[in-house]
């Protein structure tokens, strides 16, 4: 073996070793059952951008845990719909937890609203954006907030498909060090997982703080380096893609695929039921973005939307939210 080949092999082994050490470090960090710090001493007020399904849900769970929340959206009507959804969800939660109407009102009282974009973050210790899944719009928002927010304010994106480093491209270098993804799952009030995706060089103390905060709002955190799809979508998207291709080739029916995965793999729902629940448009845009340009995924056939899927999106057959997807709903 030449000395050049030997050097390359040695460098590759060192890189692999560093990656293993990072993984072991994160696993050891997760073993700490009790956070080393009280997140409420550092994170007192949260600004949530976007009063849609995800944003209103995040505002709700944060308020339930006792945090002051400022909920922003562009239009008063959108804020009104978002707060109505929060109230309805809180009332369901109150029944489940055997809480009274006073608890609902006290929780709602922790959420204030505004259409003033800069005012919303002026006193925030943590900013979470849950706006439309469009990179340029997210970058524009973070760029605007960077100067208005406190220097130590943490920026978080709820993106499900974009890279943190791309969303953070419009903020200064100091803010980049305090920018992560906090990926919640729908419905936020019920789903226990939050993915924390971080860029290389992130301060471990900041990650520990965010893990403690996620636990404090009743969720379970998992860590992932900044990679397309993080953990869940990186595994879920190709799984769904294989299910679609299986059916489109005529190898099995939609119903039989769903039944097989529920009874054979123990999944709570099949891939087509899941795609209908999350929305075909969401999956389509994730796949299209990855296939056209995601690092390491560009041109990968597993992430190319099928013709049938593209037609369903064009026809507005997006799943449960439109009354028709792979199944029809009353």
GROMACS .gro file of C-alpha atoms in nm:
model
  330
    1UNK     CA    1   0.000   0.000   0.000
    2UNK     CA    2   0.134   0.346  -0.091
    3UNK     CA    3   0.201   0.603   0.181
    4UNK     CA    4  -0.072   0.823   0.028
    5UNK     CA    5  -0.329   0.540   0.052
    6UNK     CA    6  -0.215   0.465   0.406
    7UNK     CA    7  -0.262   0.829   0.505
    8UNK     CA    8  -0.612   0.833   0.358
    9UNK     CA    9  -0.705   0.515   0.542
   10UNK     CA   10  -0.567   0.653   0.868
   11UNK     CA   11  -0.759   0.979   0.824
   12UNK     CA   12  -1.078   0.784   0.752
   13UNK     CA   13  -1.032   0.576   1.068
   14UNK     CA   14  -0.976   0.890   1.276
   15UNK     CA   15  -1.293   1.049   1.135
   16UNK     CA   16  -1.494   0.736   1.213
   17UNK     CA   17  -1.350   0.728   1.566
   18UNK     CA   18  -1.447   1.090   1.625
   19UNK     CA   19  -1.802   1.017   1.510
   20UNK     CA   20  -1.822   0.718   1.745
   21UNK     CA   21  -1.697   0.930   2.034
   22UNK     CA   22  -1.966   1.191   1.960
   23UNK     CA   23  -2.235   0.922   1.960
   24UNK     CA   24  -2.109   0.776   2.288
   25UNK     CA   25  -2.100   1.122   2.441
   26UNK     CA   26  -2.464   1.183   2.346
   27UNK     CA   27  -2.570   0.844   2.476
   28UNK     CA   28  -2.402   0.915   2.807
   29UNK     CA   29  -2.570   1.255   2.819
   30UNK     CA   30  -2.913   1.095   2.773
   31UNK     CA   31  -2.851   0.874   3.078
   32UNK     CA   32  -2.873   1.178   3.304
   33UNK     CA   33  -3.228   1.135   3.433
   34UNK     CA   34  -3.232   1.469   3.613
   35UNK     CA   35  -3.132   1.787   3.425
   36UNK     CA   36  -2.839   1.970   3.577
   37UNK     CA   37  -3.024   2.299   3.556
   38UNK     CA   38  -3.377   2.431   3.592
   39UNK     CA   39  -3.476   2.554   3.244
   40UNK     CA   40  -3.716   2.811   3.392
   41UNK     CA   41  -3.417   3.000   3.534
   42UNK     CA   42  -3.289   3.063   3.182
   43UNK     CA   43  -3.597   3.036   2.959
   44UNK     CA   44  -3.874   3.253   3.100
   45UNK     CA   45  -4.052   3.378   2.789
   46UNK     CA   46  -4.102   3.210   2.453
   47UNK     CA   47  -4.198   3.365   2.120
   48UNK     CA   48  -4.374   3.130   1.879
   49UNK     CA   49  -4.403   3.239   1.516
   50UNK     CA   50  -4.697   3.093   1.327
   51UNK     CA   51  -5.041   3.033   1.480
   52UNK     CA   52  -5.123   2.733   1.265
   53UNK     CA   53  -5.158   2.373   1.379
   54UNK     CA   54  -4.795   2.338   1.489
   55UNK     CA   55  -4.739   2.687   1.628
   56UNK     CA   56  -5.059   2.691   1.833
   57UNK     CA   57  -4.978   2.344   1.964
   58UNK     CA   58  -4.628   2.449   2.071
   59UNK     CA   59  -4.771   2.759   2.241
   60UNK     CA   60  -5.019   2.538   2.427
   61UNK     CA   61  -4.770   2.286   2.567
   62UNK     CA   62  -4.529   2.561   2.669
   63UNK     CA   63  -4.804   2.750   2.853
   64UNK     CA   64  -4.926   2.429   3.017
   65UNK     CA   65  -4.578   2.394   3.165
   66UNK     CA   66  -4.595   2.745   3.309
   67UNK     CA   67  -4.401   2.943   3.048
   68UNK     CA   68  -4.509   3.285   2.923
   69UNK     CA   69  -4.569   3.270   2.549
   70UNK     CA   70  -4.611   3.535   2.281
   71UNK     CA   71  -4.785   3.393   1.974
   72UNK     CA   72  -4.734   3.580   1.646
   73UNK     CA   73  -4.895   3.560   1.307
   74UNK     CA   74  -4.943   3.802   1.019
   75UNK     CA   75  -5.324   3.826   1.032
   76UNK     CA   76  -5.552   3.870   1.335
   77UNK     CA   77  -5.790   3.611   1.187
   78UNK     CA   78  -5.513   3.349   1.186
   79UNK     CA   79  -5.429   3.428   1.548
   80UNK     CA   80  -5.796   3.402   1.641
   81UNK     CA   81  -5.822   3.058   1.479
   82UNK     CA   82  -5.501   2.949   1.648
   83UNK     CA   83  -5.617   3.058   1.993
   84UNK     CA   84  -5.955   2.891   1.938
   85UNK     CA   85  -5.768   2.568   1.860
   86UNK     CA   86  -5.559   2.610   2.176
   87UNK     CA   87  -5.871   2.661   2.389
   88UNK     CA   88  -6.043   2.357   2.240
   89UNK     CA   89  -5.736   2.140   2.289
   90UNK     CA   90  -5.690   2.264   2.647
   91UNK     CA   91  -6.049   2.176   2.729
   92UNK     CA   92  -5.991   1.820   2.603
   93UNK     CA   93  -5.668   1.802   2.801
   94UNK     CA   94  -5.846   1.929   3.113
   95UNK     CA   95  -6.097   1.645   3.092
   96UNK     CA   96  -5.820   1.390   3.051
   97UNK     CA   97  -5.617   1.532   3.343
   98UNK     CA   98  -5.926   1.604   3.554
   99UNK     CA   99  -5.855   1.978   3.562
  100UNK     CA  100  -6.119   2.246   3.601
  101UNK     CA  101  -6.211   2.549   3.390
  102UNK     CA  102  -5.988   2.770   3.603
  103UNK     CA  103  -5.684   2.568   3.492
  104UNK     CA  104  -5.782   2.622   3.128
  105UNK     CA  105  -5.820   2.997   3.182
  106UNK     CA  106  -5.493   3.025   3.374
  107UNK     CA  107  -5.307   2.846   3.094
  108UNK     CA  108  -5.468   3.066   2.829
  109UNK     CA  109  -5.367   3.367   3.037
  110UNK     CA  110  -4.999   3.282   2.984
  111UNK     CA  111  -5.038   3.324   2.607
  112UNK     CA  112  -5.041   3.675   2.462
  113UNK     CA  113  -5.072   3.746   2.090
  114UNK     CA  114  -4.947   4.005   1.844
  115UNK     CA  115  -4.910   4.078   1.475
  116UNK     CA  116  -4.598   4.287   1.545
  117UNK     CA  117  -4.313   4.064   1.432
  118UNK     CA  118  -4.032   4.242   1.617
  119UNK     CA  119  -4.227   4.310   1.935
  120UNK     CA  120  -4.304   3.941   1.971
  121UNK     CA  121  -3.938   3.851   2.028
  122UNK     CA  122  -3.826   4.160   2.220
  123UNK     CA  123  -3.838   3.988   2.560
  124UNK     CA  124  -3.799   3.627   2.446
  125UNK     CA  125  -3.536   3.384   2.571
  126UNK     CA  126  -3.640   3.128   2.311
  127UNK     CA  127  -3.782   3.190   1.963
  128UNK     CA  128  -3.952   2.900   1.783
  129UNK     CA  129  -4.062   2.946   1.424
  130UNK     CA  130  -4.342   2.724   1.293
  131UNK     CA  131  -4.426   2.911   0.975
  132UNK     CA  132  -4.461   2.780   0.618
  133UNK     CA  133  -4.197   2.522   0.513
  134UNK     CA  134  -4.025   2.759   0.271
  135UNK     CA  135  -3.653   2.821   0.315
  136UNK     CA  136  -3.650   3.178   0.187
  137UNK     CA  137  -3.940   3.283   0.409
  138UNK     CA  138  -3.781   3.122   0.715
  139UNK     CA  139  -3.448   3.288   0.639
  140UNK     CA  140  -3.617   3.625   0.599
  141UNK     CA  141  -3.793   3.586   0.935
  142UNK     CA  142  -3.477   3.489   1.123
  143UNK     CA  143  -3.281   3.766   0.954
  144UNK     CA  144  -3.537   4.022   1.072
  145UNK     CA  145  -3.548   3.885   1.426
  146UNK     CA  146  -3.171   3.857   1.469
  147UNK     CA  147  -3.125   4.227   1.544
  148UNK     CA  148  -3.443   4.264   1.750
  149UNK     CA  149  -3.395   3.965   1.981
  150UNK     CA  150  -3.172   3.961   2.289
  151UNK     CA  151  -2.813   3.853   2.216
  152UNK     CA  152  -2.854   3.538   2.426
  153UNK     CA  153  -3.194   3.443   2.282
  154UNK     CA  154  -3.203   3.091   2.136
  155UNK     CA  155  -3.347   3.056   1.785
  156UNK     CA  156  -3.523   2.731   1.693
  157UNK     CA  157  -3.688   2.614   1.375
  158UNK     CA  158  -3.964   2.354   1.371
  159UNK     CA  159  -3.867   2.247   1.019
  160UNK     CA  160  -3.927   1.886   0.927
  161UNK     CA  161  -3.716   1.878   0.611
  162UNK     CA  162  -3.476   2.173   0.586
  163UNK     CA  163  -3.124   2.191   0.725
  164UNK     CA  164  -3.069   2.407   1.033
  165UNK     CA  165  -2.760   2.561   0.876
  166UNK     CA  166  -2.962   2.672   0.575
  167UNK     CA  167  -3.239   2.827   0.785
  168UNK     CA  168  -2.974   3.003   0.998
  169UNK     CA  169  -2.785   3.142   0.697
  170UNK     CA  170  -2.943   3.487   0.745
  171UNK     CA  171  -2.834   3.539   1.108
  172UNK     CA  172  -2.500   3.654   1.248
  173UNK     CA  173  -2.223   3.418   1.355
  174UNK     CA  174  -2.302   3.457   1.726
  175UNK     CA  175  -2.668   3.370   1.669
  176UNK     CA  176  -2.575   3.068   1.458
  177UNK     CA  177  -2.413   2.922   1.769
  178UNK     CA  178  -2.753   2.949   1.940
  179UNK     CA  179  -2.970   2.817   1.655
  180UNK     CA  180  -3.116   2.466   1.650
  181UNK     CA  181  -3.415   2.271   1.526
  182UNK     CA  182  -3.685   2.181   1.776
  183UNK     CA  183  -3.896   1.949   1.566
  184UNK     CA  184  -4.233   1.879   1.728
  185UNK     CA  185  -4.481   1.627   1.591
  186UNK     CA  186  -4.850   1.665   1.508
  187UNK     CA  187  -5.067   1.677   1.714
  188UNK     CA  188  -4.826   1.857   1.947
  189UNK     CA  189  -5.042   1.815   2.258
  190UNK     CA  190  -5.037   1.436   2.222
  191UNK     CA  191  -4.707   1.345   2.055
  192UNK     CA  192  -4.427   1.300   2.308
  193UNK     CA  193  -4.120   1.331   2.084
  194UNK     CA  194  -3.913   1.641   2.007
  195UNK     CA  195  -3.608   1.610   1.782
  196UNK     CA  196  -3.328   1.853   1.869
  197UNK     CA  197  -3.104   1.894   1.564
  198UNK     CA  198  -2.782   2.088   1.605
  199UNK     CA  199  -2.495   2.217   1.394
  200UNK     CA  200  -2.133   2.117   1.447
  201UNK     CA  201  -1.963   2.310   1.726
  202UNK     CA  202  -2.282   2.360   1.930
  203UNK     CA  203  -2.219   2.425   2.299
  204UNK     CA  204  -2.304   2.108   2.494
  205UNK     CA  205  -2.443   2.324   2.777
  206UNK     CA  206  -2.698   2.475   2.539
  207UNK     CA  207  -2.804   2.128   2.425
  208UNK     CA  208  -2.842   2.019   2.788
  209UNK     CA  209  -3.057   2.327   2.855
  210UNK     CA  210  -3.281   2.248   2.559
  211UNK     CA  211  -3.314   1.883   2.661
  212UNK     CA  212  -3.416   1.999   3.009
  213UNK     CA  213  -3.670   2.242   2.859
  214UNK     CA  214  -3.820   1.971   2.636
  215UNK     CA  215  -3.858   1.744   2.939
  216UNK     CA  216  -4.010   2.029   3.138
  217UNK     CA  217  -4.292   2.068   2.884
  218UNK     CA  218  -4.366   1.696   2.911
  219UNK     CA  219  -4.186   1.573   2.601
  220UNK     CA  220  -3.896   1.338   2.533
  221UNK     CA  221  -3.592   1.484   2.353
  222UNK     CA  222  -3.365   1.304   2.108
  223UNK     CA  223  -3.048   1.456   1.963
  224UNK     CA  224  -2.943   1.448   1.599
  225UNK     CA  225  -2.674   1.622   1.399
  226UNK     CA  226  -2.795   1.861   1.129
  227UNK     CA  227  -2.882   1.615   0.852
  228UNK     CA  228  -3.177   1.603   0.607
  229UNK     CA  229  -3.490   1.477   0.780
  230UNK     CA  230  -3.316   1.436   1.118
  231UNK     CA  231  -3.413   1.091   1.252
  232UNK     CA  232  -3.784   1.028   1.203
  233UNK     CA  233  -3.839   1.167   0.853
  234UNK     CA  234  -3.508   1.030   0.726
  235UNK     CA  235  -3.638   0.681   0.807
  236UNK     CA  236  -4.008   0.743   0.744
  237UNK     CA  237  -3.991   0.903   0.397
  238UNK     CA  238  -3.819   0.609   0.221
  239UNK     CA  239  -4.049   0.367   0.408
  240UNK     CA  240  -4.353   0.551   0.270
  241UNK     CA  241  -4.191   0.570  -0.073
  242UNK     CA  242  -4.140   0.193  -0.086
  243UNK     CA  243  -4.506   0.142   0.012
  244UNK     CA  244  -4.624   0.366  -0.273
  245UNK     CA  245  -4.404   0.194  -0.532
  246UNK     CA  246  -4.520  -0.148  -0.410
  247UNK     CA  247  -4.881  -0.051  -0.477
  248UNK     CA  248  -4.815   0.137  -0.802
  249UNK     CA  249  -4.637  -0.172  -0.944
  250UNK     CA  250  -4.951  -0.371  -0.867
  251UNK     CA  251  -4.775  -0.599  -0.619
  252UNK     CA  252  -5.028  -0.535  -0.338
  253UNK     CA  253  -5.328  -0.319  -0.254
  254UNK     CA  254  -5.326  -0.016  -0.028
  255UNK     CA  255  -5.545  -0.194   0.225
  256UNK     CA  256  -5.325  -0.505   0.234
  257UNK     CA  257  -5.005  -0.304   0.276
  258UNK     CA  258  -5.155  -0.117   0.571
  259UNK     CA  259  -5.288  -0.438   0.725
  260UNK     CA  260  -4.953  -0.613   0.678
  261UNK     CA  261  -4.756  -0.340   0.854
  262UNK     CA  262  -5.001  -0.317   1.144
  263UNK     CA  263  -5.029  -0.689   1.208
  264UNK     CA  264  -4.685  -0.800   1.087
  265UNK     CA  265  -4.465  -0.516   1.213
  266UNK     CA  266  -4.676  -0.400   1.506
  267UNK     CA  267  -4.715  -0.045   1.372
  268UNK     CA  268  -5.019   0.147   1.504
  269UNK     CA  269  -5.118   0.243   1.149
  270UNK     CA  270  -5.011   0.151   0.799
  271UNK     CA  271  -4.804   0.378   0.570
  272UNK     CA  272  -5.103   0.493   0.364
  273UNK     CA  273  -5.308   0.572   0.674
  274UNK     CA  274  -5.010   0.765   0.808
  275UNK     CA  275  -4.957   0.958   0.485
  276UNK     CA  276  -5.325   1.056   0.486
  277UNK     CA  277  -5.294   1.177   0.845
  278UNK     CA  278  -4.978   1.386   0.792
  279UNK     CA  279  -5.086   1.519   0.451
  280UNK     CA  280  -4.967   1.412   0.108
  281UNK     CA  281  -4.855   1.766   0.029
  282UNK     CA  282  -4.619   1.764   0.325
  283UNK     CA  283  -4.456   1.440   0.215
  284UNK     CA  284  -4.446   1.552  -0.147
  285UNK     CA  285  -4.260   1.876  -0.075
  286UNK     CA  286  -4.013   1.703   0.154
  287UNK     CA  287  -3.933   1.441  -0.111
  288UNK     CA  288  -3.912   1.694  -0.393
  289UNK     CA  289  -3.672   1.914  -0.197
  290UNK     CA  290  -3.447   1.623  -0.104
  291UNK     CA  291  -3.448   1.472  -0.453
  292UNK     CA  292  -3.362   1.804  -0.615
  293UNK     CA  293  -3.090   1.925  -0.385
  294UNK     CA  294  -3.042   1.778  -0.036
  295UNK     CA  295  -2.677   1.695   0.043
  296UNK     CA  296  -2.620   1.323  -0.005
  297UNK     CA  297  -2.977   1.263  -0.125
  298UNK     CA  298  -2.993   1.456  -0.454
  299UNK     CA  299  -3.101   1.227  -0.735
  300UNK     CA  300  -3.172   0.933  -0.502
  301UNK     CA  301  -3.465   0.745  -0.655
  302UNK     CA  302  -3.601   0.664  -0.307
  303UNK     CA  303  -3.693   1.032  -0.269
  304UNK     CA  304  -3.838   1.097  -0.615
  305UNK     CA  305  -4.215   1.164  -0.590
  306UNK     CA  306  -4.412   0.919  -0.801
  307UNK     CA  307  -4.640   1.039  -1.082
  308UNK     CA  308  -4.949   0.923  -0.890
  309UNK     CA  309  -4.845   1.111  -0.578
  310UNK     CA  310  -4.779   1.428  -0.778
  311UNK     CA  311  -5.121   1.403  -0.945
  312UNK     CA  312  -5.298   1.352  -0.612
  313UNK     CA  313  -5.134   1.667  -0.475
  314UNK     CA  314  -5.234   1.863  -0.786
  315UNK     CA  315  -5.592   1.736  -0.750
  316UNK     CA  316  -5.603   1.844  -0.386
  317UNK     CA  317  -5.641   1.489  -0.253
  318UNK     CA  318  -5.415   1.549   0.045
  319UNK     CA  319  -5.559   1.311   0.303
  320UNK     CA  320  -5.776   1.359   0.608
  321UNK     CA  321  -5.761   1.739   0.597
  322UNK     CA  322  -5.927   1.749   0.253
  323UNK     CA  323  -6.156   1.448   0.301
  324UNK     CA  324  -5.976   1.232   0.047
  325UNK     CA  325  -5.627   1.090   0.004
  326UNK     CA  326  -5.549   0.723  -0.031
  327UNK     CA  327  -5.876   0.670   0.157
  328UNK     CA  328  -6.199   0.869   0.159
  329UNK     CA  329  -6.320   1.032   0.481
  330UNK     CA  330  -6.665   1.155   0.581
   0.00000   0.00000   0.00000
